[in-house]
Amino acid sequence: MIPKIIQGGSFSDHRGTVSYVNDFSFKDIERFYIITNSEEHPLRAWQGHKIDAKNFYCLSGSFRIHYVKIDNWENPSKDVTIETVILTTSESKILHIPAGYANAIESLEPNSKLLSFSTLPLDQVKEDDVRLDAEYWEVHD
């Protein structure tokens, strides 16, 4: 499986706006959390997942999500292509990153909030989570 965008939309009228991503399935979702990066450290970098898939939705502000396919969990290649997707509050879409990837989350505005849905139960995270140094792969604008 490869990363993909699950496109949603929004509807507005005199009552306000409803944003949605109707093609997103909660079937395998075990938990969720909300990420707000500090202004001093807008990049939360390089966390890999061997079996956990991640799904990101921007609640407010905007984020740049970087991701790479991991070729070797013991010694990942530094010669990989870094893919990047921008998620904003004005667009209703989810970025799905399957297992086997590492990601770095970069907030682009103060007080941005990112909703993350995970497929792995919390009691299994320790065996799955691989953290790499923030400078392991250099991200560019």
mmCIF file of C-alpha atoms in Angstrom:
data_model
loop_
_atom_site.group_PDB
_atom_site.id
_atom_site.type_symbol
_atom_site.label_atom_id
_atom_site.label_comp_id
_atom_site.label_asym_id
_atom_site.label_seq_id
_atom_site.Cartn_x
_atom_site.Cartn_y
_atom_site.Cartn_z
ATOM 1 C CA MET A 1 0.000 0.000 0.000
ATOM 2 C CA ILE A 2 1.173 3.539 -0.716
ATOM 3 C CA PRO A 3 0.289 6.855 0.956
ATOM 4 C CA LYS A 4 -2.787 8.532 -0.461
ATOM 5 C CA ILE A 5 -5.070 11.507 -0.039
ATOM 6 C CA ILE A 6 -8.674 10.761 0.861
ATOM 7 C CA GLN A 7 -10.531 13.776 -0.461
ATOM 8 C CA GLY A 8 -13.473 15.258 1.371
ATOM 9 C CA GLY A 9 -15.404 18.448 0.997
ATOM 10 C CA SER A 10 -17.528 20.971 2.799
ATOM 11 C CA PHE A 11 -20.992 22.433 2.671
ATOM 12 C CA SER A 12 -21.821 25.968 3.767
ATOM 13 C CA ASP A 13 -25.082 27.820 4.202
ATOM 14 C CA HIS A 14 -26.572 30.427 6.553
ATOM 15 C CA ARG A 15 -26.142 28.021 9.518
ATOM 16 C CA GLY A 16 -22.390 27.569 9.036
ATOM 17 C CA THR A 17 -20.132 24.938 7.491
ATOM 18 C CA VAL A 18 -19.942 21.165 7.669
ATOM 19 C CA SER A 19 -16.633 19.608 6.604
ATOM 20 C CA TYR A 20 -16.486 15.901 5.807
ATOM 21 C CA VAL A 21 -14.388 13.050 4.434
ATOM 22 C CA ASN A 22 -17.075 10.502 3.647
ATOM 23 C CA ASP A 23 -14.702 8.030 1.967
ATOM 24 C CA PHE A 24 -12.621 7.598 5.148
ATOM 25 C CA SER A 25 -13.356 4.352 6.982
ATOM 26 C CA PHE A 26 -12.959 4.057 10.749
ATOM 27 C CA LYS A 27 -12.914 0.250 10.470
ATOM 28 C CA ASP A 28 -9.309 -0.287 11.650
ATOM 29 C CA ILE A 29 -8.940 2.827 13.826
ATOM 30 C CA GLU A 30 -7.931 2.046 17.423
ATOM 31 C CA ARG A 31 -7.276 5.531 18.804
ATOM 32 C CA PHE A 32 -6.779 9.180 17.922
ATOM 33 C CA TYR A 33 -4.880 12.163 19.225
ATOM 34 C CA ILE A 34 -4.465 15.859 18.442
ATOM 35 C CA ILE A 35 -1.023 17.329 17.719
ATOM 36 C CA THR A 36 -0.122 20.970 18.339
ATOM 37 C CA ASN A 37 3.557 21.712 17.746
ATOM 38 C CA SER A 38 5.236 24.469 19.735
ATOM 39 C CA GLU A 39 6.120 27.707 17.958
ATOM 40 C CA GLU A 40 9.773 27.240 18.974
ATOM 41 C CA HIS A 41 9.915 23.737 17.423
ATOM 42 C CA PRO A 42 7.463 23.569 14.521
ATOM 43 C CA LEU A 43 8.946 20.280 13.192
ATOM 44 C CA ARG A 44 8.088 17.040 14.992
ATOM 45 C CA ALA A 45 10.455 14.820 13.095
ATOM 46 C CA TRP A 46 10.877 11.265 11.926
ATOM 47 C CA GLN A 47 8.802 8.718 13.681
ATOM 48 C CA GLY A 48 8.485 5.409 11.851
ATOM 49 C CA HIS A 49 5.861 2.705 12.137
ATOM 50 C CA LYS A 50 6.393 -0.919 11.141
ATOM 51 C CA ILE A 51 2.751 -1.984 11.547
ATOM 52 C CA ASP A 52 0.761 1.134 12.497
ATOM 53 C CA ALA A 53 -0.923 3.149 9.738
ATOM 54 C CA LYS A 54 -1.436 6.884 10.312
ATOM 55 C CA ASN A 55 -4.225 9.133 9.068
ATOM 56 C CA PHE A 56 -3.897 12.908 9.418
ATOM 57 C CA TYR A 57 -6.596 15.595 9.241
ATOM 58 C CA CYS A 58 -5.945 19.309 9.812
ATOM 59 C CA LEU A 59 -8.328 20.806 12.376
ATOM 60 C CA SER A 60 -6.888 24.326 12.314
ATOM 61 C CA GLY A 61 -4.049 26.197 10.633
ATOM 62 C CA SER A 62 -1.838 24.234 8.277
ATOM 63 C CA PHE A 63 0.788 21.494 8.288
ATOM 64 C CA ARG A 64 3.425 20.118 5.994
ATOM 65 C CA ILE A 65 3.592 16.325 6.397
ATOM 66 C CA HIS A 66 6.802 14.716 5.144
ATOM 67 C CA TYR A 67 7.137 10.961 4.756
ATOM 68 C CA VAL A 68 9.596 8.348 3.514
ATOM 69 C CA LYS A 69 9.348 4.625 2.821
ATOM 70 C CA ILE A 70 11.670 2.723 5.177
ATOM 71 C CA ASP A 71 13.880 0.186 3.407
ATOM 72 C CA ASN A 72 15.739 -1.137 6.460
ATOM 73 C CA TRP A 73 14.524 -0.579 10.032
ATOM 74 C CA GLU A 74 17.984 -1.139 11.551
ATOM 75 C CA ASN A 75 19.766 1.278 9.214
ATOM 76 C CA PRO A 76 17.386 3.246 6.961
ATOM 77 C CA SER A 77 18.865 4.544 3.730
ATOM 78 C CA LYS A 78 19.496 8.273 3.663
ATOM 79 C CA ASP A 79 19.184 8.187 -0.126
ATOM 80 C CA VAL A 80 15.378 8.218 -0.286
ATOM 81 C CA THR A 81 12.840 10.560 -1.761
ATOM 82 C CA ILE A 82 11.034 12.654 0.821
ATOM 83 C CA GLU A 83 7.393 13.081 -0.161
ATOM 84 C CA THR A 84 5.464 16.068 1.200
ATOM 85 C CA VAL A 85 1.768 16.886 1.467
ATOM 86 C CA ILE A 86 0.278 20.102 2.824
ATOM 87 C CA LEU A 87 -2.894 19.864 4.888
ATOM 88 C CA THR A 88 -4.865 23.013 5.675
ATOM 89 C CA THR A 89 -8.004 23.775 7.606
ATOM 90 C CA SER A 90 -9.606 25.134 4.419
ATOM 91 C CA GLU A 91 -9.304 21.765 2.653
ATOM 92 C CA SER A 92 -11.178 18.771 3.953
ATOM 93 C CA LYS A 93 -8.911 15.817 3.254
ATOM 94 C CA ILE A 94 -7.088 13.050 5.090
ATOM 95 C CA LEU A 95 -3.548 11.907 4.387
ATOM 96 C CA HIS A 96 -3.262 8.139 4.848
ATOM 97 C CA ILE A 97 0.281 6.861 5.470
ATOM 98 C CA PRO A 98 0.398 3.060 5.632
ATOM 99 C CA ALA A 99 2.671 0.962 7.816
ATOM 100 C CA GLY A 100 6.309 0.892 6.713
ATOM 101 C CA TYR A 101 6.851 4.649 6.574
ATOM 102 C CA ALA A 102 8.373 7.356 8.761
ATOM 103 C CA ASN A 103 6.821 10.800 8.968
ATOM 104 C CA ALA A 104 7.720 14.297 10.100
ATOM 105 C CA ILE A 105 5.003 16.795 10.980
ATOM 106 C CA GLU A 106 5.707 20.490 10.455
ATOM 107 C CA SER A 107 3.247 23.149 11.572
ATOM 108 C CA LEU A 108 3.170 26.164 9.262
ATOM 109 C CA GLU A 109 1.148 28.528 11.467
ATOM 110 C CA PRO A 110 0.947 29.156 15.216
ATOM 111 C CA ASN A 111 -1.755 27.174 17.031
ATOM 112 C CA SER A 112 -2.251 24.704 14.177
ATOM 113 C CA LYS A 113 -3.936 21.450 15.246
ATOM 114 C CA LEU A 114 -3.629 18.089 13.521
ATOM 115 C CA LEU A 115 -5.889 15.119 14.222
ATOM 116 C CA SER A 116 -4.157 11.738 13.921
ATOM 117 C CA PHE A 117 -5.984 8.414 13.716
ATOM 118 C CA SER A 118 -3.899 5.296 14.468
ATOM 119 C CA THR A 119 -4.567 1.648 13.666
ATOM 120 C CA LEU A 120 -2.439 0.118 16.423
ATOM 121 C CA PRO A 121 -3.655 -0.370 20.009
ATOM 122 C CA LEU A 122 -1.707 1.659 22.568
ATOM 123 C CA ASP A 123 -0.299 -1.436 24.300
ATOM 124 C CA GLN A 124 1.534 -2.416 21.069
ATOM 125 C CA VAL A 125 3.059 0.977 20.253
ATOM 126 C CA LYS A 126 6.373 0.372 22.037
ATOM 127 C CA GLU A 127 7.288 -2.527 19.711
ATOM 128 C CA ASP A 128 6.270 -0.571 16.613
ATOM 129 C CA ASP A 129 7.585 2.955 17.189
ATOM 130 C CA VAL A 130 10.953 3.834 15.600
ATOM 131 C CA ARG A 131 12.264 7.340 16.269
ATOM 132 C CA LEU A 132 15.042 8.847 14.206
ATOM 133 C CA ASP A 133 17.055 12.000 14.737
ATOM 134 C CA ALA A 134 15.317 15.163 13.518
ATOM 135 C CA GLU A 135 18.134 15.749 11.020
ATOM 136 C CA TYR A 136 18.187 12.149 9.708
ATOM 137 C CA TRP A 137 16.508 13.335 6.513
ATOM 138 C CA GLU A 138 16.638 17.040 5.693
ATOM 139 C CA VAL A 139 13.287 18.552 4.771
ATOM 140 C CA HIS A 140 12.972 21.531 2.427
ATOM 141 C CA ASP A 141 10.204 24.049 1.819
#
